[in-house]
C-alpha cells in the first residue's frame, strides 16, 4: 500500500517485524537506568515531519509517493529511511542537540563527505539535500541522502571465510589510505569555504574548503547534563596550527568542564576530587603534555590527519554477493583533523580479539587472524596511523585523558601523570617530568582512591553484563521496567552484604556503608 505524503498522519514503522506508531519527535528506542528523563529530553526533536516527507519527494522527482518508512535511532541522530514507490530508498538524518554544536556539526559532516568524494575513491552515498539552519521549513538541521548500496558488514561478517575477511581488510585500508594521506595545515574540522562562525577563526585550505573550529563534543556543552564554564579559561575550540596549541585546546576543554561551584560534591565518589583538585591537576597536566609535545617521536606521529571517526561493521556496507567489495562507508559525523597518534588505540570491531567460548584466556583463531591482518594493513597501507602504534603507548595516554577529569574523576588523570613521571627517563624523555612524584603519604591516599575507582569501574561493567545494558544504562524500552526492578534488587543485595560485614568477594574494602555504596552505584535508585 502506498502512503501519499499528504496523508502522512498514518505513521507506522516496523521494528523486529512488529508495527509501532511512529513518533517522529520523541526518542522511543530505549530508556536509561541513569538520568532517563534527561537522556530522552536531549534526544527530543521538534520539527515538521510532513515537511520532511515533502522535501524527500521533491529531491526524488521520479517518485510520485512514499511507499513506506522506518524510524531508526542512534546515540546522536534520528534517521528515517523512506522507500519510494519506485523502490528507491532515501535516508533522512536529523542530529540531536548532543551530536555537536548547532550548524557546525552538519556543515562539517557534509563538507567532509564532499571532500572525501572529490579526492578519493571511497564510496559514500550521494547527498541529495542538506541544511545546517534549523529555521528552514522543516524546522531542524538535516541531511537527505541516497541509501548505501549493498548490506551492512555486520550481517555478512559471521558467514565470511577467513580469506574473504583478509581481502576485505586489504580493500578497506586501501580506501583508508586515500583519506589519511591527504595533507592538512592544521588541526580542527573541515567546513565549506565562506562558512560564517560567530567567534572563531578559519584557515583557508583550498578554494572549496577551510579548516575551522573542532566540532567534536569534547569542546562544546552539548553532552547530557553538561555545562561549560569559561571563568577560568577562554573558549578554545580551534583550529590549531601547531601541536602545542592543540594541547592547550585539550587542557582548556578540561578546565571548561569544571564548574565554579559543585552543589553535588557530597554525592560524588571520593575519588572525583574537588574543584581545586581539578584546576591544580589540569594546570600541572598542561606542563606535562606541552613537554611531551616537544618530543621528536610524538611530533613525528602528530601529522594533522583526517580519519573516519567510527569505522565499525555497522558503518560499512559491502556487496551481498561478494563481501570483499566495499559499496559504502557511512556516518562521517564529527570526523575531524587530529594528530595521527590520536587514532593509535582505535581498533575496529572486526579486528577486536574474541575469546573462545568458555575461555577468557584463548582467542578464537579467526579473530586472531583478523587482528594480525589489521596490524599488517595499518602498518603497510596507512603509515601515518601506524607510526604511533609502534611507539610506547604511555607517551600518548596523558593526551587522551587530560580533557576528561571532571567526567572520569581527578584520580584517573592523576594516576596517568604519576605513571608518566615514574617512567619519564625510561621513556627516553629529556629533563625531568614537570609533574613531581607525590610524597609517600600522598601516594598512599591516591592509591586508596584509585582502588575505589577501579572497583566502581568493575562494578559498572559487571552490572551492565548482568542487566544486559549498555554501560550508560541504556536498555530497550520494552525491558526498562523489569531491568529497573532487577537493578534495585542487585543494589539491595549488595547493600545487605556490606551492612552484614560479610567477606563477600563482591564487596570492596572501601565500601563500608550505604553512603559509600551509593557514591559508586552507576544507576539511579
Short mmCIF file of C-alpha atoms in Angstrom, two decimals, residues 187 240-248 289-290 292-295 298-299 302 339 341 399:
data_model
loop_
_atom_site.label_atom_id
_atom_site.label_comp_id
_atom_site.label_asym_id
_atom_site.label_seq_id
_atom_site.Cartn_x
_atom_site.Cartn_y
_atom_site.Cartn_z
CA UNK A 187 44.03 20.56 13.40
CA UNK A 240 45.19 24.98 15.85
CA UNK A 241 48.24 25.35 13.61
CA UNK A 242 50.68 23.63 15.97
CA UNK A 243 50.74 20.67 18.32
CA UNK A 244 51.38 22.86 21.43
CA UNK A 245 48.32 24.93 20.53
CA UNK A 246 46.29 21.73 20.10
CA UNK A 247 47.46 20.59 23.55
CA UNK A 248 46.30 23.86 25.09
CA UNK A 289 51.57 17.45 27.70
CA UNK A 290 53.47 20.51 26.47
CA UNK A 292 55.63 15.62 25.69
CA UNK A 293 54.70 17.63 22.60
CA UNK A 294 58.34 18.70 22.26
CA UNK A 295 59.50 15.08 21.92
CA UNK A 298 55.50 12.49 19.26
CA UNK A 299 55.96 15.31 16.77
CA UNK A 302 51.32 14.16 15.18
CA UNK A 339 47.26 14.40 15.34
CA UNK A 341 48.60 9.49 17.24
CA UNK A 399 46.75 13.43 25.85
#
